[in-house]
Coordinates of C-alpha atoms in Angstrom, one line a residue:
M1 CA -60.8 19.5 -27.0
V2 CA -61.9 15.9 -26.3
K3 CA -60.6 14.7 -29.6
Q4 CA -57.3 16.4 -29.0
I5 CA -56.9 14.8 -25.6
R6 CA -57.7 11.4 -27.1
K7 CA -55.2 12.0 -29.9
L8 CA -52.5 13.0 -27.4
K9 CA -53.4 9.9 -25.3
S10 CA -53.0 7.7 -28.3
L11 CA -49.6 9.2 -29.1
Y12 CA -48.6 8.7 -25.4
L13 CA -49.6 5.1 -25.6
T14 CA -47.6 4.6 -28.8
F15 CA -44.6 6.3 -27.0
L16 CA -44.9 3.9 -24.1
F17 CA -45.1 0.9 -26.4
L18 CA -42.1 1.9 -28.4
T19 CA -40.2 2.8 -25.2
F20 CA -40.8 -0.6 -23.6
K21 CA -40.6 -2.7 -26.7
T22 CA -36.8 -3.2 -26.8
N23 CA -36.6 -4.2 -23.1
F24 CA -39.4 -6.6 -23.4
K25 CA -38.1 -8.2 -26.6
T26 CA -35.0 -9.6 -24.8
Y27 CA -37.2 -10.8 -21.9
C28 CA -39.5 -12.6 -24.3
C29 CA -36.7 -14.5 -26.0
Q30 CA -35.5 -15.8 -22.7
N31 CA -38.9 -16.7 -21.2
F32 CA -41.3 -17.6 -24.1
N33 CA -41.3 -19.4 -27.3
H34 CA -41.2 -17.6 -30.6
N35 CA -45.0 -17.5 -30.8
T36 CA -45.4 -15.3 -27.8
T37 CA -44.6 -11.6 -27.3
I38 CA -45.1 -9.5 -24.2
F39 CA -45.7 -5.8 -24.2
L40 CA -46.9 -3.1 -21.8
L41 CA -49.8 -0.7 -22.3
M42 CA -51.3 1.7 -19.8
S43 CA -55.0 2.0 -19.8
S44 CA -57.0 4.9 -18.4
N45 CA -58.0 2.9 -15.4
S46 CA -55.1 0.7 -14.6
S47 CA -51.8 -0.8 -15.8
T48 CA -52.6 -3.9 -17.9
H49 CA -50.3 -6.5 -19.3
Y50 CA -51.0 -7.8 -22.8
S51 CA -49.6 -10.9 -24.3
R52 CA -49.6 -11.7 -28.0
H53 CA -49.7 -15.3 -29.0
L54 CA -49.6 -16.6 -32.6
L55 CA -51.2 -19.9 -33.8
D56 CA -51.0 -21.5 -37.2
F57 CA -54.4 -21.2 -38.9
S58 CA -54.5 -25.0 -39.3
K59 CA -54.6 -25.5 -35.5
T60 CA -57.8 -23.5 -35.1
N61 CA -60.1 -25.7 -37.2
Q62 CA -61.8 -22.6 -38.4
F63 CA -60.6 -22.2 -41.9
S64 CA -61.3 -23.8 -45.3
G65 CA -58.8 -25.9 -47.1
L66 CA -58.7 -23.3 -49.9
F67 CA -57.6 -20.6 -47.5
L68 CA -55.1 -22.8 -45.8
D69 CA -53.6 -23.8 -49.1
F70 CA -53.4 -20.2 -50.2
I71 CA -51.7 -19.2 -47.0
S72 CA -49.2 -22.0 -47.4
Q73 CA -48.6 -21.0 -51.0
K74 CA -49.6 -24.4 -52.5
E75 CA -48.3 -24.6 -56.1
N76 CA -51.7 -25.8 -57.5
L77 CA -53.2 -22.4 -56.6
R78 CA -50.5 -20.2 -58.1
E79 CA -52.3 -19.5 -61.4
F80 CA -55.2 -18.0 -59.6
Y81 CA -53.4 -15.0 -58.1
G82 CA -50.5 -12.7 -58.8
N83 CA -47.8 -11.5 -56.3
L84 CA -47.7 -13.0 -52.8
P85 CA -49.0 -11.4 -49.6
Q86 CA -45.5 -10.8 -48.3
L87 CA -43.6 -7.6 -47.8
E88 CA -41.0 -8.1 -50.5
D89 CA -43.6 -8.8 -53.2
F90 CA -45.1 -5.4 -52.7
E91 CA -42.0 -4.0 -54.5
K92 CA -42.9 -6.2 -57.5
Q93 CA -46.5 -4.9 -57.4
I94 CA -45.3 -1.3 -57.3
E95 CA -43.2 -2.0 -60.4
L96 CA -46.2 -3.5 -62.1
K97 CA -48.3 -0.4 -61.3
I98 CA -45.5 2.0 -62.4
N99 CA -45.1 0.2 -65.7
R100 CA -48.8 0.5 -66.3
Q101 CA -48.8 4.2 -65.4
K102 CA -45.9 4.8 -67.9
R103 CA -47.9 3.1 -70.7
D104 CA -51.1 5.0 -69.9
K105 CA -49.7 8.1 -68.3
N106 CA -52.5 10.5 -69.5
L107 CA -55.2 8.0 -68.4
D108 CA -53.6 7.4 -65.0
N109 CA -53.4 11.2 -64.4
H110 CA -57.0 11.5 -65.5
K111 CA -58.1 8.8 -63.1
R112 CA -56.2 10.2 -60.2
E113 CA -57.6 13.7 -60.8
I114 CA -61.2 12.3 -60.8
L115 CA -60.5 10.2 -57.7
V116 CA -59.1 13.1 -55.8
N117 CA -61.9 15.5 -56.8
T118 CA -64.5 12.9 -55.9
L119 CA -63.0 12.2 -52.5
H120 CA -63.0 15.9 -51.7
N121 CA -66.6 16.1 -52.7
Q122 CA -67.5 13.1 -50.6
Y123 CA -65.8 14.5 -47.6
S124 CA -67.2 18.0 -48.0
K125 CA -69.5 17.6 -45.0
T126 CA -67.0 15.8 -42.8
E127 CA -65.2 17.6 -40.0
N128 CA -61.4 17.5 -40.3
P129 CA -61.2 15.5 -43.5
P130 CA -57.9 13.8 -44.6
T131 CA -57.2 16.5 -47.1
E132 CA -53.5 16.1 -47.3
T133 CA -53.8 12.4 -47.7
I134 CA -56.4 12.7 -50.4
N135 CA -54.1 15.2 -52.3
L136 CA -51.3 12.6 -52.1
L137 CA -53.3 10.5 -54.5
Q138 CA -52.5 12.9 -57.3
K139 CA -48.9 11.8 -57.2
E140 CA -47.9 8.8 -59.3
T141 CA -45.7 7.6 -56.4
T142 CA -48.8 7.1 -54.2
F143 CA -50.6 3.8 -54.0
T144 CA -53.6 2.5 -52.1
L145 CA -54.2 -0.6 -50.0
T146 CA -57.9 -1.3 -49.9
T147 CA -60.4 -3.3 -47.8
G148 CA -64.1 -3.3 -48.3
H149 CA -67.1 -4.0 -46.0
Q150 CA -70.8 -3.5 -45.7
L151 CA -72.3 -0.6 -43.9
N152 CA -73.1 -2.6 -40.7
I153 CA -74.9 -0.5 -38.2
Y154 CA -72.7 0.5 -35.2
T155 CA -69.8 -1.1 -37.2
G156 CA -71.3 -4.6 -36.8
T157 CA -68.8 -7.2 -35.6
L158 CA -65.2 -6.9 -34.5
Y159 CA -63.6 -8.0 -37.7
F160 CA -65.0 -4.9 -39.4
H161 CA -62.3 -3.0 -37.5
Y162 CA -59.7 -5.7 -37.9
K163 CA -59.9 -5.4 -41.7
I164 CA -59.4 -1.6 -41.6
Q165 CA -56.6 -1.9 -39.1
T166 CA -54.9 -4.4 -41.3
V167 CA -54.6 -2.0 -44.2
I168 CA -53.6 0.9 -41.9
N169 CA -50.8 -1.0 -40.4
A170 CA -49.7 -2.5 -43.7
C171 CA -49.4 1.1 -45.1
K172 CA -47.2 2.1 -42.2
I173 CA -44.9 -0.9 -42.6
L174 CA -44.6 -0.3 -46.4
K175 CA -43.7 3.4 -45.8
E176 CA -40.8 2.3 -43.6
K177 CA -39.7 -0.3 -46.2
Y178 CA -40.2 1.9 -49.3
P179 CA -39.8 5.6 -48.1
N180 CA -39.8 6.9 -51.7
Y181 CA -43.5 6.0 -52.0
D182 CA -46.6 6.9 -50.2
F183 CA -49.3 4.4 -49.2
V184 CA -52.9 5.3 -48.4
P185 CA -55.3 2.9 -46.5
V186 CA -58.7 2.8 -48.1
Y187 CA -62.0 1.6 -46.7
W188 CA -64.4 0.9 -49.6
M189 CA -68.0 1.2 -48.4
A190 CA -70.3 -1.4 -49.9
S191 CA -72.9 1.3 -50.1
E192 CA -74.7 -0.3 -53.2
D193 CA -75.3 -3.6 -51.4
H194 CA -79.1 -4.2 -51.1
D195 CA -79.1 -6.9 -48.5
L196 CA -80.4 -5.0 -45.6
E197 CA -80.8 -8.0 -43.3
E198 CA -77.0 -8.6 -43.3
I199 CA -76.3 -5.1 -41.9
A200 CA -79.3 -4.3 -39.8
S201 CA -78.3 -6.0 -36.5
F202 CA -75.5 -6.2 -34.0
N203 CA -74.9 -8.0 -30.7
L204 CA -74.0 -6.4 -27.5
F205 CA -73.8 -8.2 -24.1
G206 CA -75.9 -11.1 -25.3
T207 CA -78.7 -8.9 -26.8
T208 CA -79.3 -8.5 -30.5
Y209 CA -80.3 -5.0 -31.6
T210 CA -82.0 -4.7 -34.9
W211 CA -82.9 -1.7 -37.1
Q212 CA -86.5 -1.9 -38.1
T213 CA -87.1 -0.3 -41.5
D214 CA -88.9 -1.3 -44.6
Q215 CA -86.7 0.7 -47.0
K216 CA -85.5 -1.0 -50.2
G217 CA -82.6 -0.7 -52.6
A218 CA -79.0 0.2 -52.0
V219 CA -78.5 0.4 -48.2
G220 CA -76.1 3.4 -48.5
R221 CA -79.0 5.5 -49.9
M222 CA -81.3 4.7 -47.0
N223 CA -82.2 7.3 -44.4
T224 CA -81.1 6.6 -40.8
K225 CA -84.4 7.1 -39.1
G226 CA -84.7 5.0 -36.0
L227 CA -81.0 4.1 -35.8
N228 CA -80.1 6.6 -33.1
D229 CA -81.9 4.7 -30.4
L230 CA -82.4 1.0 -30.6
G231 CA -83.2 0.7 -26.9
F232 CA -79.8 0.1 -25.4
K233 CA -78.7 1.7 -22.1
E234 CA -74.9 1.8 -22.7
E235 CA -73.7 5.4 -23.0
K236 CA -71.0 4.6 -25.6
A237 CA -73.6 3.1 -27.8
K238 CA -75.8 6.2 -27.5
E239 CA -72.8 8.3 -28.5
L240 CA -72.5 6.4 -31.8
G241 CA -76.3 6.8 -32.2
K242 CA -75.8 10.5 -32.4
F243 CA -74.1 10.1 -35.8
Y244 CA -77.2 8.5 -37.1
K245 CA -79.5 11.1 -35.6
N246 CA -77.4 13.8 -37.0
A247 CA -77.6 12.3 -40.5
E248 CA -81.4 11.9 -40.1
T249 CA -81.7 15.6 -39.0
K250 CA -79.7 16.8 -42.0
N251 CA -81.6 14.5 -44.4
E252 CA -78.4 12.5 -45.1
N253 CA -78.1 8.8 -45.6
L254 CA -76.5 5.7 -44.1
T255 CA -73.4 6.2 -46.3
H256 CA -72.8 9.6 -44.8
A257 CA -73.4 8.4 -41.2
T258 CA -71.0 5.4 -41.6
R259 CA -68.3 7.7 -43.0
Q260 CA -68.6 10.0 -40.0
I261 CA -68.4 7.0 -37.6
V262 CA -65.5 5.3 -39.2
H263 CA -63.7 8.7 -39.6
S264 CA -64.1 9.3 -35.9
F265 CA -62.2 6.1 -35.2
Y266 CA -59.4 6.3 -37.8
Q267 CA -58.9 10.0 -38.5
K268 CA -55.6 9.7 -36.7
D269 CA -54.5 7.1 -39.2
D270 CA -55.3 9.0 -42.3
L271 CA -57.8 6.4 -43.5
V272 CA -59.6 7.4 -46.7
I273 CA -63.2 6.2 -46.9
L274 CA -64.6 5.8 -50.4
D275 CA -68.1 5.5 -51.7
G276 CA -68.3 3.8 -55.1
D277 CA -71.9 4.9 -55.6
D278 CA -70.7 8.0 -57.4
A279 CA -71.5 9.2 -60.9
A280 CA -68.0 10.6 -61.5
L281 CA -66.3 7.3 -60.6
K282 CA -68.8 5.3 -62.6
R283 CA -67.8 7.3 -65.7
L284 CA -64.4 5.6 -65.4
F285 CA -66.2 2.3 -65.5
I286 CA -68.2 2.9 -68.7
P287 CA -66.0 0.8 -71.0
I288 CA -66.5 -2.2 -68.7
I289 CA -70.2 -1.7 -68.4
K290 CA -70.6 -1.6 -72.1
N291 CA -68.5 -4.7 -72.6
E292 CA -70.5 -6.5 -70.0
L293 CA -73.8 -5.6 -71.7
E294 CA -72.6 -6.3 -75.2
T295 CA -70.5 -9.5 -74.8
Q296 CA -71.3 -11.1 -71.4
N297 CA -67.8 -12.5 -71.4
S298 CA -66.9 -11.9 -67.8
H299 CA -69.0 -14.9 -66.6
L300 CA -67.2 -17.2 -69.1
K301 CA -63.8 -16.2 -67.7
I302 CA -65.0 -16.7 -64.1
E303 CA -66.6 -20.0 -64.9
E304 CA -63.3 -21.2 -66.5
S305 CA -61.4 -20.5 -63.2
S306 CA -64.3 -21.9 -61.1
K307 CA -64.2 -25.2 -63.0
K308 CA -60.4 -25.5 -62.5
L309 CA -60.8 -24.8 -58.8
D310 CA -63.7 -27.3 -58.5
E311 CA -61.5 -29.9 -60.2
L312 CA -58.8 -29.3 -57.6
G313 CA -61.4 -30.1 -54.9
Y314 CA -62.1 -26.5 -53.8
K315 CA -65.5 -25.0 -53.1
T316 CA -66.1 -21.8 -55.1
Q317 CA -67.8 -18.8 -53.5
V318 CA -69.3 -16.9 -56.5
T319 CA -71.7 -18.0 -59.2
P320 CA -71.4 -15.4 -61.9
R321 CA -74.4 -14.1 -63.9
E322 CA -74.5 -13.7 -67.7
I323 CA -74.7 -10.0 -66.9
N324 CA -73.0 -9.1 -63.6
L325 CA -74.7 -5.7 -63.3
F326 CA -77.6 -4.3 -61.3
Y327 CA -79.9 -1.5 -62.4
L328 CA -79.8 1.1 -59.6
E329 CA -82.2 3.8 -58.6
D330 CA -83.5 5.1 -55.3
N331 CA -85.3 2.3 -53.5
L332 CA -84.4 -0.1 -56.3
R333 CA -81.4 -2.4 -57.1
E334 CA -82.4 -5.3 -59.4
R335 CA -80.5 -7.5 -61.9
I336 CA -80.2 -6.7 -65.5
V337 CA -81.0 -9.6 -67.9
K338 CA -81.0 -9.9 -71.6
N339 CA -84.0 -11.2 -73.4
E340 CA -82.5 -13.0 -76.4
N341 CA -85.9 -13.3 -78.1
T342 CA -86.7 -9.6 -78.1
K343 CA -83.0 -8.4 -78.0
T344 CA -84.0 -6.1 -75.1
F345 CA -82.6 -5.6 -71.6
E346 CA -85.1 -6.2 -68.7
I347 CA -84.9 -5.2 -65.1
L348 CA -85.9 -8.2 -63.0
N349 CA -89.0 -7.8 -60.8
T350 CA -90.0 -4.6 -62.6
D351 CA -91.7 -3.6 -65.9
I352 CA -88.6 -1.6 -66.9
T353 CA -87.1 -2.6 -70.3
F354 CA -84.6 -1.0 -72.6
S355 CA -83.7 -1.6 -76.2
A356 CA -80.0 -2.2 -76.9
S357 CA -79.5 1.4 -78.2
E358 CA -81.5 2.8 -75.2
M359 CA -79.3 0.9 -72.8
M360 CA -76.1 2.1 -74.4
E361 CA -77.4 5.7 -74.3
L362 CA -78.2 5.3 -70.6
V363 CA -74.7 4.0 -69.9
E364 CA -73.2 7.2 -71.4
S365 CA -75.7 9.6 -69.8
N366 CA -76.2 8.0 -66.4
P367 CA -73.5 5.4 -65.6
E368 CA -74.4 5.8 -61.9
K369 CA -77.5 3.7 -62.7
F370 CA -75.3 0.6 -63.2
S371 CA -74.1 -1.2 -60.1
P372 CA -71.6 -4.1 -60.4
N373 CA -72.4 -7.2 -58.5
V374 CA -70.0 -9.2 -56.3
A375 CA -68.2 -10.6 -59.3
L376 CA -67.6 -7.4 -61.2
R377 CA -67.2 -5.0 -58.2
P378 CA -63.5 -5.9 -57.7
V379 CA -62.8 -4.8 -61.3
Y380 CA -64.6 -1.5 -60.7
Q381 CA -62.6 -0.9 -57.6
E382 CA -59.2 -1.7 -59.2
I383 CA -59.9 0.6 -62.2
I384 CA -60.5 3.7 -60.1
L385 CA -57.9 3.1 -57.4
P386 CA -54.0 3.0 -57.7
D387 CA -54.3 -0.2 -55.7
L388 CA -51.5 -2.6 -54.6
S389 CA -53.6 -5.0 -52.5
Y390 CA -57.0 -6.0 -51.4
T391 CA -57.6 -7.2 -47.8
G392 CA -60.4 -9.5 -47.0
G393 CA -61.3 -12.7 -45.0
P394 CA -61.3 -16.3 -46.2
G395 CA -64.7 -16.0 -48.0
E396 CA -63.7 -12.9 -49.9
L397 CA -60.2 -14.2 -50.9
A398 CA -61.9 -17.4 -52.1
Y399 CA -64.0 -15.5 -54.6
W400 CA -61.1 -13.2 -55.7
L401 CA -59.3 -16.4 -56.7
Q402 CA -62.0 -17.0 -59.2
L403 CA -61.5 -13.6 -60.8
K404 CA -57.9 -13.4 -62.1
S405 CA -58.7 -14.5 -65.7
M406 CA -61.5 -12.0 -65.8
F407 CA -59.0 -9.2 -64.7
E408 CA -56.7 -10.4 -67.5
Y409 CA -59.5 -10.2 -70.0
F410 CA -60.3 -6.6 -69.0
E411 CA -56.5 -5.8 -68.9
V412 CA -56.7 -4.7 -65.3
D413 CA -53.9 -5.3 -62.8
F414 CA -54.7 -8.0 -60.3
P415 CA -53.9 -6.9 -56.7
I416 CA -52.0 -8.7 -54.1
L417 CA -54.5 -10.6 -51.9
L418 CA -53.6 -9.7 -48.4
P419 CA -55.6 -11.6 -45.7
R420 CA -56.9 -9.5 -42.9
N421 CA -55.7 -10.1 -39.4
F422 CA -57.7 -12.6 -37.3
V423 CA -57.9 -11.9 -33.5
L424 CA -59.2 -13.6 -30.4
F425 CA -59.2 -11.2 -27.5
I426 CA -59.2 -12.9 -24.0
P427 CA -60.1 -10.5 -21.2
K428 CA -58.2 -11.0 -17.9
V429 CA -61.1 -12.7 -16.1
I430 CA -61.4 -15.3 -18.8
H431 CA -57.7 -15.7 -19.0
Q432 CA -57.6 -16.4 -15.3
K433 CA -60.2 -19.2 -15.8
M434 CA -58.1 -20.7 -18.5
N435 CA -55.0 -20.7 -16.3
K436 CA -57.0 -22.4 -13.5
T437 CA -58.2 -25.1 -15.7
N438 CA -54.9 -25.4 -17.7
L439 CA -56.6 -24.6 -21.0
S440 CA -54.1 -23.9 -23.8
F441 CA -54.7 -21.5 -26.6
E442 CA -54.9 -24.4 -29.1
E443 CA -57.4 -26.3 -27.0
I444 CA -60.0 -23.5 -26.7
F445 CA -60.8 -24.0 -30.4
N446 CA -62.1 -27.4 -29.6
S447 CA -65.8 -28.0 -28.9
F448 CA -67.0 -27.7 -25.3
D449 CA -67.8 -31.5 -25.3
R450 CA -64.3 -32.3 -26.3
L451 CA -62.9 -30.0 -23.6
R452 CA -65.2 -31.4 -21.0
I453 CA -64.3 -35.0 -21.8
N454 CA -60.6 -34.3 -22.0
Y455 CA -60.6 -32.4 -18.7
A456 CA -62.5 -35.1 -16.8
T457 CA -60.2 -37.8 -18.3
Q458 CA -57.0 -35.9 -17.4
N459 CA -58.0 -34.9 -13.9
A460 CA -59.9 -38.0 -12.8
E461 CA -58.7 -39.7 -9.6
N462 CA -59.0 -43.1 -11.3
D463 CA -58.4 -44.4 -14.8
V464 CA -61.9 -43.7 -16.3
L465 CA -60.8 -45.0 -19.7
L466 CA -60.2 -48.4 -18.2
E467 CA -57.3 -48.9 -20.6
N468 CA -55.7 -51.7 -18.6
E469 CA -59.0 -53.6 -18.2
R470 CA -59.7 -53.2 -21.9
K471 CA -56.3 -54.7 -22.8
E472 CA -56.9 -57.6 -20.4
I473 CA -60.2 -58.4 -21.9
E474 CA -58.7 -58.2 -25.4
S475 CA -55.9 -60.5 -24.3
I476 CA -58.3 -63.0 -22.7
F477 CA -60.5 -63.2 -25.9
D478 CA -57.3 -63.5 -28.0
K479 CA -56.3 -66.6 -26.0
I480 CA -59.8 -68.0 -26.3
E481 CA -59.8 -67.5 -30.0
A482 CA -56.4 -69.2 -30.3
K483 CA -57.7 -72.3 -28.5
S484 CA -61.0 -72.4 -30.4
I485 CA -59.2 -72.4 -33.8
K486 CA -57.5 -75.7 -32.8
T487 CA -60.9 -77.2 -32.0
D488 CA -63.4 -75.6 -34.4
T489 CA -62.6 -72.7 -36.8
S490 CA -66.3 -72.0 -37.2
L491 CA -66.4 -70.6 -33.7
Q492 CA -64.1 -67.7 -34.7
K493 CA -66.9 -65.3 -35.7
S494 CA -68.9 -66.1 -32.6
I495 CA -66.0 -65.4 -30.3
A496 CA -65.3 -62.1 -32.2
A497 CA -68.9 -61.0 -31.6
E498 CA -68.6 -61.8 -27.9
K499 CA -65.4 -59.8 -27.7
H500 CA -67.0 -56.9 -29.4
K501 CA -69.9 -57.0 -26.9
A502 CA -67.5 -57.1 -23.9
L503 CA -65.5 -54.1 -25.1
K504 CA -68.8 -52.2 -25.7
R505 CA -69.8 -52.9 -22.1
I506 CA -66.4 -51.6 -20.9
E507 CA -66.9 -48.5 -23.0
H508 CA -70.3 -48.0 -21.5
I509 CA -68.9 -48.4 -17.9
S510 CA -66.1 -46.0 -18.9
K511 CA -68.6 -43.3 -19.8
K512 CA -70.4 -43.8 -16.5
L513 CA -67.1 -43.4 -14.6
R514 CA -66.2 -40.3 -16.6
K515 CA -69.6 -38.7 -15.9
A516 CA -69.2 -39.4 -12.2
E517 CA -65.7 -37.7 -12.3
E518 CA -67.3 -34.8 -14.2
R519 CA -69.8 -34.3 -11.4
K520 CA -66.9 -34.2 -8.9
L521 CA -65.1 -31.7 -11.2
S522 CA -68.3 -29.6 -12.0
D523 CA -66.8 -26.3 -10.8
A524 CA -63.8 -26.5 -13.1
I525 CA -65.9 -27.8 -16.0
G526 CA -68.3 -24.9 -15.4
Q527 CA -65.3 -22.5 -15.8
I528 CA -64.4 -24.2 -19.0
K529 CA -68.0 -23.7 -20.2
S530 CA -67.8 -20.0 -19.3
V531 CA -64.6 -19.7 -21.3
K532 CA -66.1 -21.2 -24.4
E533 CA -69.3 -19.2 -24.2
N534 CA -67.4 -15.9 -23.7
L535 CA -64.8 -16.5 -26.4
F536 CA -67.1 -18.3 -28.9
P537 CA -70.6 -16.8 -28.4
K538 CA -73.3 -18.9 -30.0
G539 CA -70.5 -21.1 -31.3
S540 CA -69.1 -18.4 -33.5
L541 CA -65.6 -16.8 -33.5
Q542 CA -65.7 -13.8 -31.2
E543 CA -64.6 -11.5 -34.0
R544 CA -67.6 -12.6 -36.1
Y545 CA -70.2 -12.1 -33.3
D546 CA -69.3 -9.5 -30.8
N547 CA -69.4 -5.7 -31.4
F548 CA -66.4 -3.7 -30.3
L549 CA -68.5 -1.9 -27.7
S550 CA -68.5 -5.2 -25.7
F551 CA -64.9 -4.4 -24.8
A552 CA -64.6 -0.6 -25.4
I553 CA -67.2 0.1 -22.7
N554 CA -64.7 -1.2 -20.2
D555 CA -61.6 0.2 -21.9
E556 CA -62.0 3.1 -24.3
D557 CA -58.6 2.4 -25.8
F558 CA -59.5 -1.2 -26.7
L559 CA -59.3 -0.7 -30.5
D560 CA -56.1 1.3 -30.4
K561 CA -54.5 -1.4 -28.3
I562 CA -55.5 -4.2 -30.7
Q563 CA -54.3 -2.2 -33.6
D564 CA -50.9 -1.8 -31.9
V565 CA -50.3 -5.6 -32.0
L566 CA -51.5 -6.4 -35.5
N567 CA -48.9 -7.3 -38.1
P568 CA -50.5 -7.7 -41.5
F569 CA -47.5 -9.7 -42.8
D570 CA -47.5 -12.3 -40.1
L571 CA -50.0 -14.8 -41.6
R572 CA -51.1 -16.5 -38.4
F573 CA -54.0 -16.3 -36.0
L574 CA -53.5 -13.8 -33.2
V575 CA -54.6 -14.5 -29.6
V576 CA -54.3 -11.4 -27.3
T577 CA -54.6 -12.0 -23.6
E578 CA -55.1 -9.3 -20.9
S579 CA -53.9 -9.5 -17.3
N580 CA -52.8 -7.3 -14.5
I581 CA -49.2 -6.5 -14.1

């Protein structure tokens, strides 16, 4: 009943948004620039007014040159990716996939059948699975848009949700644009990742909660003991903890618990959640596994692209291995290396070895024992999914740009690289402080020291920069220098040194005046500091530090509201402000 009520509530909110959108659009055009949009949402507690502000990525000082050049479609990067992350290019990508399907119709049907059956099996213990959506994948006119992420406990940071919401919204927009096709959003769980430290903590209201466990191997296979209660008092956090407790009780793992949690959020959006740690899916990957073990060509292709990117001045993200595969068992995920002297394959940090023939037999009998690393995982993903695009952040897209030549080598279609949405949410209390101190959305991305100095300078009763005095001193020394040249040119260096000393003294006095003004403006500067600490905790982007519970505890519709304003095809940074009507 509770789920039904929430679903109806979500539909009602959508209705309200659509109802008011047209009226507010006209209002916005008259009162705001093209980077600002106003819309109305009704929360469960009160009416709140949300504003949507768009900034060019370059104005935030948060992104690498590679990402900025990719977004701006710099010509020197064109060879490293395929179709562009824009709506009209998806038609080209669809044609690319359809042509591939026509050439390999039997293979495509076989892959789709395995994918559908596997998903049904993976969802067998999930309440209200997306059965109809999964079945759509049997049709050759159905395509996927995928994002991937680690199994962060309690969903980790905010951008975990923003990635998923990006592909969900993109699918909805594509369905409107191309109604003859179906588009399925997919969350690929990085269940085979073995870096426990990266997923085992999350931040809530200034406190870091950490899962204490000594388990090893692929994180998705770990049991969830101890995850249900990490010592927090917030009821909503405890509600999520029940998913982990339920998994522990039923002897299920972190993969299963994560699926249940994410499904509870995005069931209404028909999100399909896929676990790549699956024997049936790995069978489709056997030809690539064998090629990797026999030829070790993938790292050569990646290194070729990496060298080109490096020569263009870009920093690469991935260093490929000669064999980009791990050996996977319960409690174990270690690299496979080839011993050229003995012609055997060894599993690092173990005593496990295989002859060449034994290794090939193992590939055929147990492909699930082979796990692609970060360089080869994208190929595995694109082989088993009818994928049009992959959505990730700057770091992910950077390493995907290293992979196109490897995709061509394996004759796998390279997907559109669709950046995720980036969001800074400004609660109404913080927004009020920004208004009081006249902080603009561009300015808040500056350091606190820069903001403090700028505010004191702009609001000082006196000219703390001493610009006029500085100019007068420069003028006086220029006159002295002009006179001295007529008498003795050797004095020129001495006069220049004295001028430099005088200007340094003026600069020193200016700093003292500014600090005095800062003391007089301490209340306002304190508010600026509060804004920075709230929006950029520990100096990080909010979306890369805070957990969604930080906002959902006060507004249970927080994630739905954010999703309503995300446009995957508007490649700009989104600032969302909250205020009372």
